[in-house]
Amino acid sequence: MFAGFCIMFVSTIMFAFSSSYTLLFLARSLQGVGSSCSSVAGMGMLASVYTDDEERGNAIGIALGGLAMGVLVGPPFGSVMYEFVGKTAPFLILAVLAVLDGALQLFVLQPSKVEPESQKGTSLITLMKDPYILIAAGSICFANMAIAMLEPALPIWMMETMCPRKWQLGIAFVPASISYLIGTNIFAVLAHKMGRWLCSLIGMLLVGISILCVPLAKDIYGLIVPNFGVGFAIGMVDSSMMPIMGYLVDLRHVSVYGSVYAIADVAFCMGFALGPSAGGAIARSIGFPWLMTIIGLVDIMFAPLCFFLRNPPANEEKMAILMDSNCSMKTRSYSTQGSSYQMGDDFDPESPE
């Protein structure tokens, strides 16, 4: 996490003072590397600290709420500062905030006291062959791909059909950011109670339906409800699937979380990489409404796969550990009675003696 902070600090300074496309491209690339370091390590740390499934879901929901807050505040803050102060100012302020974040990491996490993992985690290749992890990663990827396709294509379609003012092009995404913040915080708690698989299934269906409704809008006000639905549904999926990733590792693999959250981060990034690149080409060739129809139907068709996450099986080694744990618990429970019982092969728990 601290390495990610250092890289992002350098990239932010580069953004502030770079004037050529090459340097801005390099700064953006560095920012992606630093962000991946922080996000993967941060999610893995939360999964390690909060071993209870419900607590883990709450913690990851708060972390995703921080992501939503950044997405919500960033665009209007950057545009206002750029308009009235200049390009350099917002990045310098962001660099100061990054330094404060780094100081908090040193003070709270105290890296010198952190020890390496006591056991070797499951290999990345093995995790990527796990069908349940792939379903969870696919949900993250396709849900976020919907908003990733909207970001470059919606402003162009608005200019072609609505003749909006320039400030309205960015404001159109504010409902999605607000609803994502709401969704991640609500379903961080609620998803554990209703079932994370069901929460993700409903979220994928809602993403698809909301995306299908976007081309029906006649003006910017008609985009409020569909965009709100998209953000809220993606919040449902992310706040459900991120904790499930940790749960699947606990259930089926070695409880070391770095690799599985690297897969989650790659799935998230693939959505935002393939979305704009493929979405722009599709919108240019067959039109924006068909683009929304395609990604909406993909999300709806993928949704039933979340049913397989309802009760994923544990692997044989994990099952043996759980059986041993249950046996030891039974032994302790009987030995606390007034008489001492031996749980041998001939012990009958139904016997009155």
PDB file of N, CA and C in Angstrom, residues 4 8 15 36 45 51 81 104 115 126 133 150 152 155 158 176 184 193 226 239 247-248 251 281 303 326 339 348:
ATOM      1  N   GLY A   4       2.351   1.855  -3.343  1.00  0.00           N
ATOM      2  CA  GLY A   4       1.344   2.437  -4.224  1.00  0.00           C
ATOM      3  C   GLY A   4       1.173   3.921  -3.981  1.00  0.00           C
ATOM      4  N   MET A   8       1.773   6.854  -6.768  1.00  0.00           N
ATOM      5  CA  MET A   8       0.698   7.792  -7.108  1.00  0.00           C
ATOM      6  C   MET A   8       1.091   9.233  -6.808  1.00  0.00           C
ATOM      7  N   PHE A  15       1.464  14.875 -13.430  1.00  0.00           N
ATOM      8  CA  PHE A  15       0.266  15.458 -14.025  1.00  0.00           C
ATOM      9  C   PHE A  15       0.265  16.980 -13.888  1.00  0.00           C
ATOM     10  N   SER A  36      -3.189   0.098  -8.511  1.00  0.00           N
ATOM     11  CA  SER A  36      -3.328  -1.354  -8.373  1.00  0.00           C
ATOM     12  C   SER A  36      -2.592  -1.859  -7.139  1.00  0.00           C
ATOM     13  N   MET A  45      -5.595  -6.792   2.823  1.00  0.00           N
ATOM     14  CA  MET A  45      -5.421  -6.493   4.246  1.00  0.00           C
ATOM     15  C   MET A  45      -6.760  -6.548   4.978  1.00  0.00           C
ATOM     16  N   THR A  51     -11.832 -11.511   9.543  1.00  0.00           N
ATOM     17  CA  THR A  51     -12.027 -12.897   9.118  1.00  0.00           C
ATOM     18  C   THR A  51     -13.500 -13.302   9.125  1.00  0.00           C
ATOM     19  N   MET A  81     -11.658  23.690 -10.470  1.00  0.00           N
ATOM     20  CA  MET A  81     -10.297  24.190 -10.256  1.00  0.00           C
ATOM     21  C   MET A  81      -9.608  24.525 -11.581  1.00  0.00           C
ATOM     22  N   LEU A 104      -0.650   8.866   7.336  1.00  0.00           N
ATOM     23  CA  LEU A 104      -1.606   8.039   8.081  1.00  0.00           C
ATOM     24  C   LEU A 104      -1.249   6.560   7.975  1.00  0.00           C
ATOM     25  N   GLU A 115       4.610  -8.509   9.603  1.00  0.00           N
ATOM     26  CA  GLU A 115       5.386  -9.680   9.259  1.00  0.00           C
ATOM     27  C   GLU A 115       4.817 -10.321   7.993  1.00  0.00           C
ATOM     28  N   THR A 126      -3.907 -21.327 -10.286  1.00  0.00           N
ATOM     29  CA  THR A 126      -4.908 -22.206  -9.668  1.00  0.00           C
ATOM     30  C   THR A 126      -6.187 -21.446  -9.362  1.00  0.00           C
ATOM     31  N   ILE A 133     -14.569 -18.497  -8.628  1.00  0.00           N
ATOM     32  CA  ILE A 133     -13.849 -17.222  -8.641  1.00  0.00           C
ATOM     33  C   ILE A 133     -14.032 -16.530  -9.988  1.00  0.00           C
ATOM     34  N   LEU A 150     -20.569   3.641 -21.028  1.00  0.00           N
ATOM     35  CA  LEU A 150     -21.352   4.872 -20.996  1.00  0.00           C
ATOM     36  C   LEU A 150     -20.458   6.109 -21.027  1.00  0.00           C
ATOM     37  N   PRO A 152     -17.538   7.191 -22.364  1.00  0.00           N
ATOM     38  CA  PRO A 152     -17.134   7.878 -23.603  1.00  0.00           C
ATOM     39  C   PRO A 152     -18.269   8.070 -24.595  1.00  0.00           C
ATOM     40  N   PRO A 155     -21.713  11.124 -23.665  1.00  0.00           N
ATOM     41  CA  PRO A 155     -21.596  12.549 -24.011  1.00  0.00           C
ATOM     42  C   PRO A 155     -21.721  12.813 -25.512  1.00  0.00           C
ATOM     43  N   MET A 158     -25.332  12.468 -26.425  1.00  0.00           N
ATOM     44  CA  MET A 158     -26.072  13.627 -25.923  1.00  0.00           C
ATOM     45  C   MET A 158     -25.891  14.823 -26.842  1.00  0.00           C
ATOM     46  N   ALA A 176     -25.208   8.487 -11.097  1.00  0.00           N
ATOM     47  CA  ALA A 176     -24.582   7.171 -10.995  1.00  0.00           C
ATOM     48  C   ALA A 176     -23.567   7.135  -9.852  1.00  0.00           C
ATOM     49  N   THR A 184     -23.224   0.797  -2.239  1.00  0.00           N
ATOM     50  CA  THR A 184     -22.151   0.074  -1.557  1.00  0.00           C
ATOM     51  C   THR A 184     -22.321   0.101  -0.048  1.00  0.00           C
ATOM     52  N   LYS A 193     -27.130 -10.593   4.744  1.00  0.00           N
ATOM     53  CA  LYS A 193     -28.387 -11.115   5.275  1.00  0.00           C
ATOM     54  C   LYS A 193     -29.249 -11.741   4.186  1.00  0.00           C
ATOM     55  N   PRO A 226     -32.209   6.227 -15.179  1.00  0.00           N
ATOM     56  CA  PRO A 226     -31.370   5.122 -15.652  1.00  0.00           C
ATOM     57  C   PRO A 226     -29.950   5.153 -15.089  1.00  0.00           C
ATOM     58  N   SER A 239     -20.208  -4.610  -3.852  1.00  0.00           N
ATOM     59  CA  SER A 239     -20.228  -4.853  -2.410  1.00  0.00           C
ATOM     60  C   SER A 239     -20.550  -6.301  -2.077  1.00  0.00           C
ATOM     61  N   TYR A 247     -14.182 -14.976   0.703  1.00  0.00           N
ATOM     62  CA  TYR A 247     -14.860 -16.160   1.234  1.00  0.00           C
ATOM     63  C   TYR A 247     -14.500 -17.402   0.428  1.00  0.00           C
ATOM     64  N   LEU A 248     -14.428 -17.286  -0.899  1.00  0.00           N
ATOM     65  CA  LEU A 248     -14.078 -18.435  -1.732  1.00  0.00           C
ATOM     66  C   LEU A 248     -12.657 -18.915  -1.458  1.00  0.00           C
ATOM     67  N   LEU A 251     -12.774 -20.833   1.729  1.00  0.00           N
ATOM     68  CA  LEU A 251     -13.509 -22.087   1.604  1.00  0.00           C
ATOM     69  C   LEU A 251     -12.784 -23.120   0.762  1.00  0.00           C
ATOM     70  N   ALA A 281     -15.975   1.762 -30.682  1.00  0.00           N
ATOM     71  CA  ALA A 281     -16.038   1.185 -32.026  1.00  0.00           C
ATOM     72  C   ALA A 281     -17.453   0.721 -32.363  1.00  0.00           C
ATOM     73  N   ALA A 303     -26.328 -12.799 -15.399  1.00  0.00           N
ATOM     74  CA  ALA A 303     -26.871 -12.779 -14.035  1.00  0.00           C
ATOM     75  C   ALA A 303     -27.175 -14.167 -13.473  1.00  0.00           C
ATOM     76  N   ASN A 326     -14.723 -29.794  13.736  1.00  0.00           N
ATOM     77  CA  ASN A 326     -16.006 -30.166  14.332  1.00  0.00           C
ATOM     78  C   ASN A 326     -15.846 -31.274  15.354  1.00  0.00           C
ATOM     79  N   SER A 339     -19.713 -36.185  33.920  1.00  0.00           N
ATOM     80  CA  SER A 339     -18.897 -37.369  33.731  1.00  0.00           C
ATOM     81  C   SER A 339     -18.058 -37.192  32.487  1.00  0.00           C
ATOM     82  N   ASP A 348     -21.838 -44.087  21.625  1.00  0.00           N
ATOM     83  CA  ASP A 348     -23.140 -43.827  21.032  1.00  0.00           C
ATOM     84  C   ASP A 348     -23.733 -42.582  21.660  1.00  0.00           C
TER      85      ASP A 348
END
